[in-house]
Short mmCIF file of C-alpha atoms and ligand atoms in Angstrom, two decimals:
data_model
loop_
_atom_site.label_atom_id
_atom_site.label_comp_id
_atom_site.label_asym_id
_atom_site.label_seq_id
_atom_site.Cartn_x
_atom_site.Cartn_y
_atom_site.Cartn_z
CA UNK A 337 -48.60 2.36 36.47
CA UNK A 338 -46.84 0.73 33.54
CA UNK A 339 -48.71 -1.84 31.52
CA UNK A 340 -47.78 -5.40 30.66
CA UNK A 341 -48.09 -6.00 26.92
CA UNK A 342 -47.90 -9.39 25.21
CA UNK A 343 -47.02 -9.14 21.51
CA UNK A 344 -47.02 -12.21 19.28
CA UNK A 345 -44.74 -12.10 16.24
CA UNK A 346 -42.36 -9.52 17.68
CA UNK A 347 -39.30 -10.61 15.69
CA UNK A 348 -40.20 -8.55 12.63
CA UNK A 349 -42.40 -5.92 11.03
CA UNK A 350 -45.49 -4.68 12.86
CA UNK A 351 -44.89 -6.74 16.03
CA UNK A 352 -41.33 -5.49 16.37
CA UNK A 353 -42.42 -1.89 15.77
CA UNK A 354 -45.09 -2.30 18.47
CA UNK A 355 -42.46 -3.59 20.92
CA UNK A 356 -40.30 -0.51 20.31
CA UNK A 357 -43.28 1.88 20.54
CA UNK A 358 -44.57 0.45 23.84
CA UNK A 359 -41.05 0.19 25.28
CA UNK A 360 -40.78 3.95 24.72
CA UNK A 361 -43.67 4.25 27.17
CA UNK A 362 -41.82 2.12 29.72
CA UNK A 363 -44.28 -0.74 29.43
CA UNK A 364 -43.30 -4.25 30.51
CA UNK A 365 -43.14 -6.53 27.46
CA UNK A 366 -43.68 -10.19 26.72
CA UNK A 367 -42.36 -10.80 23.21
CA UNK A 368 -42.92 -13.97 21.21
CA UNK A 369 -41.79 -15.46 17.93
CA UNK A 370 -40.03 -18.49 16.48
CA UNK A 371 -36.64 -16.87 15.80
CA UNK A 372 -34.92 -16.91 19.19
CA UNK A 373 -31.86 -14.94 18.04
CA UNK A 374 -34.00 -12.02 16.90
CA UNK A 375 -36.14 -12.12 20.03
CA UNK A 376 -33.10 -12.02 22.27
CA UNK A 377 -31.45 -9.24 20.29
CA UNK A 378 -34.60 -7.13 20.47
CA UNK A 379 -35.08 -7.80 24.18
CA UNK A 380 -31.49 -6.79 24.91
CA UNK A 381 -31.67 -3.61 22.87
CA UNK A 382 -34.99 -2.56 24.47
CA UNK A 383 -33.65 -3.24 27.95
CA UNK A 384 -30.55 -1.21 27.19
CA UNK A 385 -32.26 1.72 25.43
CA UNK A 386 -35.42 2.07 27.53
CA UNK A 387 -34.63 0.18 30.73
CA UNK A 388 -37.83 -1.87 30.33
CA UNK A 389 -38.43 -5.39 31.59
CA UNK A 390 -38.75 -7.90 28.75
CA UNK A 391 -39.68 -11.58 28.80
CA UNK A 392 -38.88 -13.39 25.53
CA UNK A 393 -40.89 -16.51 24.78
CA UNK A 394 -39.70 -18.53 21.85
CA UNK A 395 -42.46 -20.74 20.42
CA UNK A 396 -44.55 -21.45 17.35
CA UNK A 397 -48.18 -20.32 17.77
CA UNK A 398 -49.28 -23.36 15.72
CA UNK A 399 -47.98 -25.70 18.40
CA UNK A 400 -50.85 -25.99 20.87
CA UNK A 401 -48.75 -27.68 23.56
CA UNK A 402 -45.95 -25.10 23.26
CA UNK A 403 -48.49 -22.27 23.56
CA UNK A 404 -49.90 -23.89 26.71
CA UNK A 405 -46.44 -24.53 28.16
CA UNK A 406 -45.19 -20.97 27.64
CA UNK A 407 -48.33 -18.97 28.38
CA UNK A 408 -49.82 -21.32 30.97
CA UNK A 409 -46.67 -20.98 33.05
CA UNK A 410 -46.74 -17.18 33.41
CA UNK A 411 -46.40 -16.14 37.04
CA UNK A 412 -46.84 -13.02 39.14
CA UNK A 413 -46.39 -9.74 37.26
CA UNK A 414 -45.94 -11.59 33.96
CA UNK A 415 -49.41 -13.14 34.29
CA UNK A 416 -50.96 -9.73 34.80
CA UNK A 417 -51.37 -8.87 31.12
CA UNK A 418 -53.06 -5.59 30.26
CA UNK A 419 -52.84 -5.82 26.48
CA UNK A 420 -52.54 -8.78 24.13
CA UNK A 421 -51.56 -7.88 20.57
CA UNK A 422 -52.38 -10.89 18.39
CA UNK A 423 -50.08 -10.03 15.52
CA UNK A 424 -48.21 -13.21 14.48
CA UNK A 425 -49.32 -14.16 11.00
CA UNK A 426 -48.37 -14.61 7.40
CA UNK A 427 -49.39 -15.17 3.82
CA UNK A 428 -47.83 -18.20 2.12
CA UNK A 429 -48.00 -18.22 -1.67
CA UNK A 430 -50.10 -16.28 -4.15
CA UNK A 431 -52.27 -18.81 -5.95
CA UNK A 432 -55.75 -19.53 -7.14
CA UNK A 433 -57.94 -22.11 -5.41
CA UNK A 434 -57.41 -24.51 -8.33
CA UNK A 435 -53.61 -24.25 -8.15
CA UNK A 436 -52.77 -23.41 -4.53
CA UNK A 437 -50.56 -25.51 -2.26
CA UNK A 438 -52.48 -27.28 0.47
CA UNK A 439 -49.38 -27.02 2.69
CA UNK A 440 -49.47 -23.22 2.30
CA UNK A 441 -53.14 -23.27 3.22
CA UNK A 442 -52.44 -25.33 6.35
CA UNK A 443 -49.69 -22.94 7.39
CA UNK A 444 -51.87 -19.85 6.99
CA UNK A 445 -54.93 -21.33 8.69
CA UNK A 446 -52.87 -22.86 11.51
CA UNK A 447 -50.98 -19.62 12.19
CA UNK A 448 -53.46 -16.82 11.49
CA UNK A 449 -56.58 -18.50 12.84
CA UNK A 450 -55.72 -21.40 15.13
CA UNK A 451 -52.56 -19.79 16.56
CA UNK A 452 -54.46 -16.62 17.41
CA UNK A 453 -57.14 -18.73 19.09
CA UNK A 454 -54.65 -20.82 21.10
CA UNK A 455 -52.94 -17.69 22.43
CA UNK A 456 -56.23 -15.95 23.21
CA UNK A 457 -57.54 -19.05 24.99
CA UNK A 458 -54.62 -18.82 27.43
CA UNK A 459 -54.71 -15.06 28.02
CA UNK A 460 -58.44 -14.19 28.10
CA UNK A 461 -59.03 -16.11 31.39
CA UNK A 462 -56.15 -14.21 33.03
CA UNK A 463 -57.75 -10.93 31.95
CA UNK A 464 -61.15 -12.00 33.24
CA UNK A 465 -59.61 -12.99 36.58
CA UNK A 466 -57.90 -9.63 37.04
CA UNK A 467 -60.99 -7.74 35.84
CA UNK A 468 -59.31 -5.82 33.05
CA UNK A 469 -57.61 -6.29 29.70
CA UNK A 470 -57.52 -5.37 26.06
CA UNK A 471 -57.10 -7.74 23.12
CA UNK A 472 -56.00 -6.14 19.86
CA UNK A 473 -56.12 -8.43 16.84
CA UNK A 474 -54.21 -7.64 13.68
CA UNK A 475 -56.58 -8.36 10.82
CA UNK A 476 -56.17 -6.97 7.32
CA UNK A 477 -57.90 -5.22 4.46
CA UNK A 478 -57.74 -8.81 3.13
CA UNK A 479 -60.28 -9.62 5.86
CA UNK A 480 -62.72 -7.12 4.41
CA UNK A 481 -62.41 -7.72 0.64
CA UNK A 482 -60.99 -10.63 -1.36
CA UNK A 483 -58.49 -10.36 -4.20
CA UNK A 484 -57.39 -12.78 -6.95
CA UNK A 485 -54.98 -15.49 -5.76
CA UNK A 486 -55.34 -14.36 -2.15
CA UNK A 487 -58.35 -16.52 -1.29
CA UNK A 488 -57.05 -18.56 1.62
CA UNK A 489 -55.08 -15.69 3.19
CA UNK A 490 -58.23 -13.56 2.85
CA UNK A 491 -60.28 -16.35 4.43
CA UNK A 492 -57.96 -16.42 7.45
CA UNK A 493 -58.31 -12.65 7.89
CA UNK A 494 -62.10 -12.81 7.42
CA UNK A 495 -61.91 -15.38 10.23
CA UNK A 496 -59.91 -12.96 12.38
CA UNK A 497 -62.65 -10.39 11.77
CA UNK A 498 -65.33 -12.86 12.90
CA UNK A 499 -63.28 -13.99 15.90
CA UNK A 500 -62.74 -10.35 16.92
CA UNK A 501 -66.47 -9.68 16.84
CA UNK A 502 -67.18 -12.90 18.75
CA UNK A 503 -64.55 -12.17 21.37
CA UNK A 504 -66.08 -8.75 21.96
CA UNK A 505 -69.47 -10.34 22.60
CA UNK A 506 -68.09 -13.14 24.79
CA UNK A 507 -65.93 -10.79 26.88
CA UNK A 508 -68.48 -7.97 27.13
CA UNK A 509 -69.70 -8.91 30.60
CA UNK A 510 -66.14 -8.94 31.90
CA UNK A 511 -65.30 -5.48 30.59
CA UNK A 512 -62.46 -6.74 28.40
CA UNK A 513 -61.87 -4.51 25.39
CA UNK A 514 -61.47 -6.18 22.00
CA UNK A 515 -60.22 -4.26 18.97
CA UNK A 516 -59.08 -5.04 15.47
CA UNK A 517 -56.61 -3.16 13.28
CA UNK A 518 -56.82 -3.90 9.55
CA UNK A 519 -53.87 -2.58 7.55
CA UNK A 520 -53.51 -2.31 3.81
CA UNK A 521 -50.07 -2.81 2.27
CA UNK A 522 -47.29 -2.46 4.85
CA UNK A 523 -43.69 -2.93 3.74
CA UNK A 524 -42.27 -5.55 6.13
CA UNK A 525 -40.99 -9.10 5.64
CA UNK A 526 -44.57 -10.06 4.79
CA UNK A 527 -44.04 -10.30 1.02
CA UNK A 528 -40.61 -11.94 1.34
CA UNK A 529 -42.33 -14.65 3.39
CA UNK A 530 -45.27 -14.85 0.99
CA UNK A 531 -42.91 -15.31 -1.99
CA UNK A 532 -40.66 -17.67 -0.04
CA UNK A 533 -37.53 -15.55 -0.11
CA UNK A 534 -37.90 -14.21 -3.67
CA UNK A 535 -36.78 -10.61 -2.95
CA UNK A 536 -37.45 -9.38 -6.46
CA UNK A 537 -41.09 -10.47 -6.38
CA UNK A 538 -41.47 -9.16 -2.85
CA UNK A 539 -40.01 -5.74 -3.69
CA UNK A 540 -42.32 -5.55 -6.72
CA UNK A 541 -45.35 -5.51 -4.41
CA UNK A 542 -44.35 -2.07 -3.07
CA UNK A 543 -43.07 -0.52 -6.33
CA UNK A 544 -44.65 2.64 -7.69
CA UNK A 545 -46.52 3.80 -4.57
CA UNK A 546 -45.82 4.64 -0.94
CA UNK A 547 -46.82 1.73 1.30
CA UNK A 548 -47.43 1.97 5.02
CA UNK A 549 -44.57 1.30 7.41
CA UNK A 550 -44.67 -1.03 10.39
CA UNK A 551 -44.33 2.09 12.54
CA UNK A 552 -47.53 3.54 11.04
CA UNK A 553 -49.46 0.50 12.27
CA UNK A 554 -47.66 0.39 15.62
CA UNK A 555 -48.71 4.02 16.07
CA UNK A 556 -52.37 3.13 15.42
CA UNK A 557 -52.20 0.22 17.85
CA UNK A 558 -50.52 2.39 20.48
CA UNK A 559 -53.25 5.00 20.09
CA UNK A 560 -56.02 2.41 20.44
CA UNK A 561 -54.31 1.00 23.54
CA UNK A 562 -54.12 4.42 25.19
CA UNK A 563 -57.73 5.55 24.90
CA UNK A 564 -59.76 6.18 28.06
CA UNK A 565 -61.14 3.10 29.83
CA UNK A 566 -64.69 3.70 28.60
CA UNK A 567 -63.71 4.11 24.92
CA UNK A 568 -63.02 1.28 22.48
CA UNK A 569 -62.07 1.20 18.82
CA UNK A 570 -63.84 -1.89 17.52
CA UNK A 571 -62.26 -1.89 14.10
CA UNK A 572 -59.75 0.34 12.36
CA UNK A 573 -58.88 0.03 8.66
CA UNK A 574 -55.57 1.79 7.92
CA UNK A 575 -54.58 2.16 4.27
CA UNK A 576 -51.86 3.82 2.22
CA UNK A 577 -53.40 6.80 0.43
CA UNK A 578 -52.39 5.12 -2.85
CA UNK A 579 -54.38 1.93 -2.12
CA UNK A 580 -58.17 1.92 -2.31
CA UNK A 581 -58.72 -1.84 -1.89
CA UNK A 582 -56.54 -4.95 -1.79
CA UNK A 583 -56.13 -4.98 -5.58
CA UNK A 584 -56.67 -1.34 -6.56
CA UNK A 585 -53.57 0.86 -6.41
CA UNK A 586 -52.56 4.23 -7.78
CA UNK A 587 -49.11 3.08 -8.98
CA UNK A 588 -46.77 5.50 -10.78
CA UNK A 589 -44.55 3.03 -12.54
P1 LIG B 429 -43.57 -9.98 9.11
O1 LIG B 429 -43.34 -11.16 8.25
O2 LIG B 429 -42.58 -8.89 9.07
O3 LIG B 429 -43.80 -10.44 10.63
C1 LIG B 429 -44.57 -11.56 10.93
C2 LIG B 429 -44.33 -11.96 12.38
O4 LIG B 429 -45.16 -13.10 12.67
C3 LIG B 429 -42.90 -12.37 12.63
O5 LIG B 429 -42.47 -11.84 13.86
C4 LIG B 429 -42.96 -13.88 12.71
O6 LIG B 429 -41.99 -14.36 13.63
C5 LIG B 429 -44.37 -14.11 13.28
N1 LIG B 429 -44.86 -15.45 12.97
C6 LIG B 429 -45.18 -15.95 11.76
N2 LIG B 429 -45.53 -17.24 11.88
C7 LIG B 429 -45.43 -17.56 13.20
C8 LIG B 429 -45.65 -18.72 13.95
N3 LIG B 429 -46.06 -19.86 13.37
N4 LIG B 429 -45.43 -18.70 15.27
C9 LIG B 429 -45.02 -17.56 15.88
N5 LIG B 429 -44.80 -16.41 15.23
C10 LIG B 429 -45.00 -16.41 13.90
O7 LIG B 429 -45.02 -9.43 8.66
P2 LIG B 429 -45.93 -8.24 9.22
O8 LIG B 429 -45.31 -7.54 10.33
O9 LIG B 429 -46.36 -7.47 8.03
O10 LIG B 429 -47.20 -9.09 9.71
C11 LIG B 429 -47.75 -8.98 11.00
C12 LIG B 429 -49.25 -9.18 10.91
O11 LIG B 429 -49.81 -8.15 10.10
C13 LIG B 429 -49.68 -10.50 10.26
O12 LIG B 429 -50.77 -11.02 10.98
C14 LIG B 429 -50.10 -10.08 8.86
O13 LIG B 429 -51.05 -10.96 8.31
C15 LIG B 429 -50.70 -8.72 9.16
N6 LIG B 429 -50.81 -7.81 8.03
C16 LIG B 429 -49.72 -7.47 7.29
C17 LIG B 429 -49.85 -6.60 6.22
C18 LIG B 429 -48.72 -6.24 5.32
O14 LIG B 429 -48.97 -5.73 4.21
N7 LIG B 429 -47.48 -6.43 5.74
C19 LIG B 429 -51.17 -5.97 5.92
C20 LIG B 429 -52.24 -6.41 6.76
C21 LIG B 429 -52.05 -7.28 7.79
P3 LIG B 429 -41.07 -15.66 13.43
O15 LIG B 429 -40.90 -15.88 11.96
O16 LIG B 429 -39.81 -15.33 14.14
O17 LIG B 429 -41.84 -16.73 14.11
C1 LIG B 430 -51.80 -8.02 3.85
C2 LIG B 430 -52.40 -7.07 2.89
O1 LIG B 430 -53.50 -6.86 0.63
O2 LIG B 430 -51.34 -7.97 0.73
O3 LIG B 430 -52.74 -8.44 4.77
O4 LIG B 430 -53.30 -9.07 1.52
S1 LIG B 430 -52.65 -7.81 1.37
#
């Protein structure tokens, strides 16, 4: 039986790589993101290449009503979700607490914490009703250790860590698996978004060492999702060999 997988933030990076990886397994996909053109392009190419069924849902996870409208209206096979990958997220800015932009903070907290909660609030009851499901949250090494000028992003990922642990407790009696994957530096659009389109600054983040790829993380998520029913990975930290902690790199510049 093929699974139904809901991936938030599938228009880029880790979410997109997950969509491709699971499509290769013939899974049915629900893909979400704000950029409709990218969603549609991806859906079309996956349908063509793998013959999989894809439902594209174009909404902002910060918009509570939009989340309800799109995910509350799922019917039939599309409501029978086996795996939710809570991936949509971002860092906005790189600033100290004394100098940071409060708008950046709102965006990170609203997306990474509240957005993840809104989506989970809609999907967890469906999983409970069907008696099975697996929620995989994308946390970060930034949710394990803080680094200078990353305080609020780190706080959102520490929150994801806490929410993951809480979900596992709350959903224990219903047999719903809850996992977290915490990557170190992955070269995606993440840094371009963080530095608001400044490509030079963004590229500088990955200079002098070999970062992870989105496919590396998609592979980890795919592995976690395919383990036997009685086995769960609670938490998986995946790092580039050249990165020991958020701020400690072996860079050959
Ligand atoms: P990308 O910027 O490449 O992808 C981010 C995805 O999130 C996009 O698909 C984007 O879609 C979506 N997204 C962002 N904001 C919203 C929103 N408000 N509503 C809906 N979708 C949204 O970055 P990554 O693939 O690297 O990031 C994916 C996850 O991995 C994030 O949670 C990030 O924090 C985490 N992570 C990343 C690391 C890295 O080094 N890259 C390391 C550790 C964790 P769209 O813009 O179309 O809405
Ligand atoms: C992204 C990794 O170290 O840039 O979550 O914050 S880091």
